[in-house]
Amino acid sequence: MPTLVKTAPAPAPAAPKRGGADLPRLVGWQGFTVRVPNTWDLTGFSGANESGYLRVDDGNGEQGLEIKWATEPRKAKTPPDVTVRRDSYFSALRKTARKKRITLETKETDAPRAVLRPERGAAGFSWVGDRKAVGVVWHCTACRRTVIAQVLGDRSGKNGLSAVAAGVLGTLRCHPEDPEWRVWALYDLQTEVPSDYKLVGQQLMNVYLRLQFARGTSRLSVEQWALANIARHGDYLDEWLRGNTKGLMREARYVVDEGEAHGHAALLLSGGPALGVPMLHAAREALHLRRPATRFGAVAWHCEETNKIFSIQGFRTRRQEDPVEAMVGRTRCHEDRG
Ligand SMILES: [Zn+2]
Ligand SMILES: [Zn+2]
């Protein structure tokens, strides 16, 4: 599983209190959203929409959250017994502990009150080995995900581990409130992408973040550069973007218009696939009787307040509505930060 470079967390003025812990930071990944302390961020992930793993922690190995999930098949008649899943999790833990010669104590508990929802069957647990964990196993009948989530900390339970665990687990959602849109939030990027697009690639660095998505032949890319005006050296945004983007516009020919995004001057790009390779790609799609994504649209802007450049780019089919503009509105710029 890739380990990521961590961004220095931005100070957040308004910190909502949940379960006694400060949880100002929103992380969104593969349909999950969770609020965590300001010093935590995404540090590891694997898998995809159907099943996967996610780690969000403080980068020092002191406290953090781990989530593992799997999606139950649609044809499954009865929801899985979460206490059975907890048992098998415990036996997996014991096996690892034996190998590492660590004494492990596991405890079955009621699920924390904060995680109870009508659509969830839930069972709680805690364990103490080389670290201490407070967690929960649940199955959600709305998204069919079975989730094991645990907050880890020092084995003494210091730094308010149980309060942090209750707070963080209480904010964890396994499916979005609006089924049409998924929040993707990490490293101070917060955007939303139509739920039927799947993540197909990412580049996650301190100063540059890129997420790529696909749905059939349609594709989307979201990019965010931090410290933008230093990097721009006075270049016009369109020149700068052409030189720096790794998004879809490299495969497009387009015209540039001027527009607005979050009150900033924005570039509006529209067109189609560039001649040559992308054109061939579209022709191949057409031969396979898949409707080719022949429409290109993009919006890019520089946010002076946060010193960032954003670019959202998409290829879509002729019949499909362009999601880019709605995504621009749902991408957090300088307003309501924190
Ligand atoms: Zn769910
Ligand atoms: Zn802005």
Short mmCIF file of C-alpha atoms and ligand atoms in Angstrom, two decimals:
data_model
loop_
_atom_site.label_atom_id
_atom_site.label_comp_id
_atom_site.label_asym_id
_atom_site.label_seq_id
_atom_site.Cartn_x
_atom_site.Cartn_y
_atom_site.Cartn_z
CA MET A 1 0.00 0.00 0.00
CA PRO A 2 1.45 3.40 -0.89
CA THR A 3 2.57 5.65 1.94
CA LEU A 4 2.05 9.27 1.17
CA VAL A 5 3.89 12.48 1.80
CA LYS A 6 1.99 14.44 4.38
CA THR A 7 1.00 18.08 4.01
CA ALA A 8 1.45 20.41 6.95
CA PRO A 9 -2.07 20.88 8.27
CA ALA A 10 -3.56 24.33 7.81
CA PRO A 11 -4.83 26.05 10.94
CA ALA A 12 -8.57 25.83 11.24
CA PRO A 13 -10.28 28.61 13.17
CA ALA A 14 -13.67 27.05 13.81
CA ALA A 15 -13.19 23.63 15.37
CA PRO A 16 -16.44 21.80 16.02
CA LYS A 17 -16.41 19.73 19.19
CA ARG A 18 -17.61 16.17 18.74
CA GLY A 19 -17.55 13.68 21.55
CA GLY A 20 -15.15 15.88 23.49
CA ALA A 21 -12.51 15.96 20.75
CA ASP A 22 -11.56 18.68 18.26
CA LEU A 23 -12.36 17.32 14.83
CA PRO A 24 -11.99 20.14 12.31
CA ARG A 25 -10.58 18.17 9.38
CA LEU A 26 -12.74 16.37 6.85
CA VAL A 27 -11.35 13.36 5.00
CA GLY A 28 -13.34 11.85 2.13
CA TRP A 29 -12.33 8.74 0.20
CA GLN A 30 -14.25 6.10 -1.79
CA GLY A 31 -17.60 7.22 -0.39
CA PHE A 32 -16.40 7.42 3.23
CA THR A 33 -16.27 10.72 5.06
CA VAL A 34 -14.91 11.27 8.54
CA ARG A 35 -13.96 14.20 10.75
CA VAL A 36 -10.58 13.96 12.44
CA PRO A 37 -8.20 16.08 14.56
CA ASN A 38 -6.37 18.79 12.67
CA THR A 39 -3.02 17.02 12.73
CA TRP A 40 -4.39 13.89 11.04
CA ASP A 41 -4.60 13.26 7.31
CA LEU A 42 -4.69 10.45 4.77
CA THR A 43 -1.46 8.43 5.07
CA GLY A 44 -2.30 5.17 3.34
CA PHE A 45 -4.85 3.48 1.17
CA SER A 46 -5.39 0.47 -1.02
CA GLY A 47 -8.23 -1.22 -2.84
CA ALA A 48 -11.14 0.49 -4.53
CA ASN A 49 -14.83 1.17 -4.18
CA GLU A 50 -15.88 -2.46 -3.54
CA SER A 51 -13.27 -3.28 -0.93
CA GLY A 52 -10.29 -1.51 0.46
CA TYR A 53 -8.28 -0.05 3.27
CA LEU A 54 -7.78 3.50 4.47
CA ARG A 55 -5.48 4.97 7.09
CA VAL A 56 -5.75 8.50 8.44
CA ASP A 57 -3.27 9.43 11.18
CA ASP A 58 -1.09 12.08 12.78
CA GLY A 59 1.99 11.04 10.79
CA ASN A 60 3.95 10.21 13.99
CA GLY A 61 2.34 6.87 14.64
CA GLU A 62 0.76 8.19 17.84
CA GLN A 63 -2.93 8.25 17.01
CA GLY A 64 -4.89 7.41 13.93
CA LEU A 65 -7.85 5.74 12.28
CA GLU A 66 -7.92 2.62 10.14
CA ILE A 67 -10.86 1.50 8.04
CA LYS A 68 -11.23 -1.77 6.19
CA TRP A 69 -14.29 -2.45 4.11
CA ALA A 70 -15.90 -4.96 1.80
CA THR A 71 -19.17 -4.81 -0.11
CA GLU A 72 -21.62 -7.67 0.34
CA PRO A 73 -22.94 -9.14 -2.90
CA ARG A 74 -26.32 -7.82 -4.03
CA LYS A 75 -27.74 -11.34 -4.03
CA ALA A 76 -26.92 -11.94 -0.33
CA LYS A 77 -30.29 -12.61 1.30
CA THR A 78 -29.43 -11.79 4.89
CA PRO A 79 -27.01 -9.16 6.14
CA PRO A 80 -23.80 -10.60 7.62
CA ASP A 81 -23.64 -11.22 11.38
CA VAL A 82 -21.29 -8.51 12.61
CA THR A 83 -20.34 -10.47 15.75
CA VAL A 84 -19.07 -13.27 13.50
CA ARG A 85 -17.03 -10.72 11.55
CA ARG A 86 -15.68 -9.40 14.84
CA ASP A 87 -14.66 -12.96 15.85
CA SER A 88 -12.76 -13.49 12.63
CA TYR A 89 -11.09 -10.11 13.02
CA PHE A 90 -10.01 -11.10 16.53
CA SER A 91 -8.54 -14.40 15.30
CA ALA A 92 -6.61 -12.58 12.57
CA LEU A 93 -5.27 -10.17 15.21
CA ARG A 94 -4.28 -13.05 17.51
CA LYS A 95 -2.41 -14.77 14.69
CA THR A 96 -0.40 -11.61 13.95
CA ALA A 97 0.27 -11.07 17.66
CA ARG A 98 1.57 -14.65 18.04
CA LYS A 99 3.92 -14.17 15.09
CA LYS A 100 5.24 -10.93 16.57
CA ARG A 101 5.31 -12.43 20.10
CA ILE A 102 3.09 -9.69 21.46
CA THR A 103 0.55 -10.28 24.23
CA LEU A 104 -2.85 -9.32 22.97
CA GLU A 105 -6.02 -8.72 24.94
CA THR A 106 -9.24 -8.43 22.98
CA LYS A 107 -12.57 -7.30 24.37
CA GLU A 108 -16.07 -7.42 22.95
CA THR A 109 -18.03 -4.27 23.69
CA ASP A 110 -21.31 -2.68 22.70
CA ALA A 111 -20.98 -0.46 19.68
CA PRO A 112 -20.30 3.16 20.66
CA ARG A 113 -23.64 4.99 20.84
CA ALA A 114 -22.40 7.61 18.37
CA VAL A 115 -22.15 5.05 15.55
CA LEU A 116 -25.66 3.62 15.90
CA ARG A 117 -27.88 4.29 12.86
CA PRO A 118 -31.10 2.59 11.77
CA GLU A 119 -29.34 1.18 8.65
CA ARG A 120 -26.39 -0.24 10.61
CA GLY A 121 -25.96 -3.46 12.54
CA ALA A 122 -22.94 -2.78 14.75
CA ALA A 123 -20.68 -4.49 17.31
CA GLY A 124 -17.90 -2.79 19.26
CA PHE A 125 -14.48 -3.96 20.35
CA SER A 126 -11.22 -2.88 21.89
CA TRP A 127 -7.83 -4.51 22.05
CA VAL A 128 -4.49 -3.88 23.70
CA GLY A 129 -1.29 -5.22 22.18
CA ASP A 130 1.69 -3.11 21.20
CA ARG A 131 -0.94 -0.37 20.83
CA LYS A 132 -4.48 0.14 22.01
CA ALA A 133 -7.46 0.25 19.67
CA VAL A 134 -11.10 1.16 20.11
CA GLY A 135 -13.27 0.12 17.21
CA VAL A 136 -16.47 -1.08 15.68
CA VAL A 137 -17.64 -3.53 13.04
CA TRP A 138 -20.78 -2.61 11.18
CA HIS A 139 -22.82 -3.60 8.20
CA CYS A 140 -24.82 -0.91 6.42
CA THR A 141 -27.93 -2.00 4.56
CA ALA A 142 -27.93 1.25 2.55
CA CYS A 143 -24.54 0.77 0.84
CA ARG A 144 -24.02 -2.97 1.63
CA ARG A 145 -20.59 -2.22 3.06
CA THR A 146 -19.22 -4.18 5.99
CA VAL A 147 -16.80 -1.89 7.79
CA ILE A 148 -14.15 -2.49 10.44
CA ALA A 149 -13.05 0.87 11.83
CA GLN A 150 -10.65 1.40 14.70
CA VAL A 151 -8.92 4.34 16.33
CA LEU A 152 -5.41 3.45 17.48
CA GLY A 153 -3.20 5.07 20.09
CA ASP A 154 -0.70 4.44 22.82
CA ARG A 155 -1.34 1.22 24.74
CA SER A 156 -1.83 3.27 27.94
CA GLY A 157 -4.81 4.98 26.31
CA LYS A 158 -3.24 8.38 26.97
CA ASN A 159 -4.08 11.58 25.05
CA GLY A 160 -7.78 10.93 25.48
CA LEU A 161 -7.85 7.89 23.17
CA SER A 162 -11.37 6.80 24.10
CA ALA A 163 -12.82 10.32 23.66
CA VAL A 164 -11.00 10.73 20.33
CA ALA A 165 -12.23 7.29 19.22
CA ALA A 166 -15.84 8.02 20.15
CA GLY A 167 -15.67 11.38 18.39
CA VAL A 168 -14.01 10.17 15.19
CA LEU A 169 -16.03 6.94 14.85
CA GLY A 170 -19.21 8.93 15.48
CA THR A 171 -18.56 11.08 12.41
CA LEU A 172 -17.62 8.20 10.10
CA ARG A 173 -20.10 7.73 7.26
CA CYS A 174 -19.90 4.81 4.85
CA HIS A 175 -22.07 6.34 2.13
CA PRO A 176 -22.76 9.93 1.12
CA GLU A 177 -25.86 11.80 2.24
CA ASP A 178 -26.50 12.82 -1.37
CA PRO A 179 -26.27 9.54 -3.31
CA GLU A 180 -25.42 11.42 -6.53
CA TRP A 181 -22.18 12.94 -5.23
CA ARG A 182 -19.13 11.70 -3.37
CA VAL A 183 -16.85 13.90 -1.31
CA TRP A 184 -13.13 13.42 -1.94
CA ALA A 185 -11.21 15.33 0.73
CA LEU A 186 -7.55 15.04 1.64
CA TYR A 187 -4.59 17.34 2.25
CA ASP A 188 -6.69 20.48 2.20
CA LEU A 189 -8.33 19.55 -1.11
CA GLN A 190 -12.06 19.10 -0.85
CA THR A 191 -14.09 18.33 -3.93
CA GLU A 192 -17.11 16.31 -5.00
CA VAL A 193 -17.40 13.94 -7.93
CA PRO A 194 -20.52 12.24 -9.34
CA SER A 195 -20.87 8.91 -7.49
CA ASP A 196 -20.85 6.76 -10.63
CA TYR A 197 -17.29 7.82 -11.50
CA LYS A 198 -14.55 5.55 -10.17
CA LEU A 199 -11.13 6.64 -9.04
CA VAL A 200 -8.61 5.39 -11.63
CA GLY A 201 -5.47 7.25 -10.64
CA GLN A 202 -3.98 9.76 -8.27
CA GLN A 203 -0.87 11.77 -7.55
CA LEU A 204 -0.68 13.06 -3.99
CA MET A 205 2.13 15.39 -3.05
CA ASN A 206 2.66 18.41 -0.81
CA VAL A 207 2.24 20.99 -3.54
CA TYR A 208 0.34 19.06 -6.18
CA LEU A 209 -2.69 16.80 -5.96
CA ARG A 210 -4.40 15.05 -8.83
CA LEU A 211 -7.35 12.68 -8.79
CA GLN A 212 -8.51 10.96 -11.97
CA PHE A 213 -11.89 9.33 -12.47
CA ALA A 214 -13.64 7.34 -15.17
CA ARG A 215 -17.16 6.21 -16.00
CA GLY A 216 -17.36 4.16 -19.18
CA THR A 217 -15.52 6.24 -21.74
CA SER A 218 -16.06 9.48 -19.79
CA ARG A 219 -13.22 10.78 -17.68
CA LEU A 220 -12.54 13.52 -15.12
CA SER A 221 -9.44 14.99 -13.56
CA VAL A 222 -9.16 17.28 -10.55
CA GLU A 223 -5.90 19.08 -9.86
CA GLN A 224 -4.82 21.42 -7.08
CA TRP A 225 -1.49 23.24 -6.82
CA ALA A 226 -0.51 24.95 -3.56
CA LEU A 227 1.81 27.98 -3.40
CA ALA A 228 0.55 28.90 -6.82
CA ASN A 229 1.76 32.46 -7.29
CA ILE A 230 5.34 31.52 -6.44
CA ALA A 231 5.21 28.76 -9.04
CA ARG A 232 3.60 30.97 -11.68
CA HIS A 233 6.44 33.50 -12.10
CA GLY A 234 4.05 35.96 -13.71
CA ASP A 235 2.88 33.56 -16.44
CA TYR A 236 -0.68 33.96 -17.60
CA LEU A 237 -2.83 31.22 -16.17
CA ASP A 238 -3.53 29.59 -19.55
CA GLU A 239 0.19 29.42 -20.40
CA TRP A 240 1.00 28.18 -16.92
CA LEU A 241 -1.71 25.55 -17.03
CA ARG A 242 -0.60 24.28 -20.44
CA GLY A 243 2.92 23.84 -19.08
CA ASN A 244 1.95 22.24 -15.79
CA THR A 245 -1.26 20.24 -16.10
CA LYS A 246 -1.22 16.47 -16.10
CA GLY A 247 -4.95 16.48 -16.63
CA LEU A 248 -7.06 15.67 -19.65
CA MET A 249 -6.39 18.90 -21.54
CA ARG A 250 -3.16 17.38 -22.80
CA GLU A 251 -5.37 15.15 -24.93
CA ALA A 252 -7.73 17.92 -26.03
CA ARG A 253 -7.99 20.71 -28.52
CA TYR A 254 -10.06 23.54 -27.18
CA VAL A 255 -10.96 27.20 -27.17
CA VAL A 256 -10.41 29.35 -24.09
CA ASP A 257 -13.07 31.64 -22.67
CA GLU A 258 -13.06 33.84 -19.63
CA GLY A 259 -15.41 33.12 -16.78
CA GLU A 260 -15.70 33.07 -13.03
CA ALA A 261 -15.27 30.50 -10.26
CA HIS A 262 -15.88 31.25 -6.58
CA GLY A 263 -15.53 34.97 -7.38
CA HIS A 264 -12.16 34.52 -9.12
CA ALA A 265 -11.39 35.06 -12.80
CA ALA A 266 -11.46 31.62 -14.40
CA LEU A 267 -10.50 29.98 -17.67
CA LEU A 268 -13.29 28.03 -19.35
CA LEU A 269 -12.02 25.49 -21.86
CA SER A 270 -14.24 23.67 -24.29
CA GLY A 271 -13.53 21.44 -27.26
CA GLY A 272 -12.88 17.85 -28.16
CA PRO A 273 -10.12 15.29 -28.47
CA ALA A 274 -6.86 16.46 -30.02
CA LEU A 275 -5.99 15.05 -33.42
CA GLY A 276 -3.75 12.04 -33.38
CA VAL A 277 -3.68 9.62 -30.48
CA PRO A 278 -6.81 10.79 -28.58
CA MET A 279 -8.73 10.80 -31.86
CA LEU A 280 -7.61 7.23 -32.51
CA HIS A 281 -8.69 6.36 -28.97
CA ALA A 282 -12.17 7.79 -29.67
CA ALA A 283 -12.39 5.90 -32.96
CA ARG A 284 -11.46 2.66 -31.21
CA GLU A 285 -14.16 3.25 -28.60
CA ALA A 286 -16.67 3.82 -31.39
CA LEU A 287 -15.68 0.55 -33.06
CA HIS A 288 -16.32 -1.24 -29.78
CA LEU A 289 -19.77 0.29 -29.82
CA ARG A 290 -19.10 2.32 -26.75
CA ARG A 291 -20.26 5.85 -27.11
CA PRO A 292 -16.99 7.81 -27.39
CA ALA A 293 -16.26 10.73 -25.06
CA THR A 294 -15.84 13.43 -27.66
CA ARG A 295 -16.67 16.54 -25.63
CA PHE A 296 -14.01 18.27 -23.59
CA GLY A 297 -14.71 20.86 -20.92
CA ALA A 298 -12.53 22.36 -18.20
CA VAL A 299 -12.44 25.15 -15.66
CA ALA A 300 -9.26 26.48 -14.04
CA TRP A 301 -8.74 29.32 -11.60
CA HIS A 302 -6.25 30.86 -9.22
CA CYS A 303 -7.43 31.48 -5.66
CA GLU A 304 -5.32 34.36 -4.32
CA GLU A 305 -6.65 33.98 -0.78
CA THR A 306 -5.38 30.41 -0.43
CA ASN A 307 -2.57 30.71 -2.96
CA LYS A 308 -3.76 27.76 -4.98
CA ILE A 309 -4.54 26.90 -8.58
CA PHE A 310 -7.43 24.55 -9.27
CA SER A 311 -8.21 22.76 -12.51
CA ILE A 312 -11.14 20.47 -13.21
CA GLN A 313 -11.23 18.79 -16.60
CA GLY A 314 -13.48 16.27 -18.23
CA PHE A 315 -14.19 14.28 -21.39
CA ARG A 316 -17.79 13.22 -21.79
CA THR A 317 -20.04 11.71 -24.41
CA ARG A 318 -22.18 13.88 -26.66
CA ARG A 319 -25.34 13.00 -24.75
CA GLN A 320 -23.97 13.43 -21.27
CA GLU A 321 -24.42 16.58 -19.26
CA ASP A 322 -21.13 18.28 -18.36
CA PRO A 323 -20.41 17.64 -14.65
CA VAL A 324 -17.41 20.01 -14.55
CA GLU A 325 -19.29 23.18 -13.67
CA ALA A 326 -21.16 21.54 -10.80
CA MET A 327 -17.86 20.12 -9.55
CA VAL A 328 -16.32 23.61 -9.56
CA GLY A 329 -19.15 24.79 -7.29
CA ARG A 330 -18.62 21.79 -5.00
CA THR A 331 -14.85 22.25 -4.75
CA ARG A 332 -13.84 24.17 -1.66
CA CYS A 333 -11.98 27.37 -2.50
CA HIS A 334 -11.31 30.17 0.02
CA GLU A 335 -14.85 30.42 1.43
CA ASP A 336 -15.91 28.64 4.61
CA ARG A 337 -12.48 27.23 5.26
CA GLY A 338 -11.90 25.22 8.40
ZN ZN B 1 -23.43 2.83 4.24
ZN ZN B 2 -10.84 31.21 -3.65
#
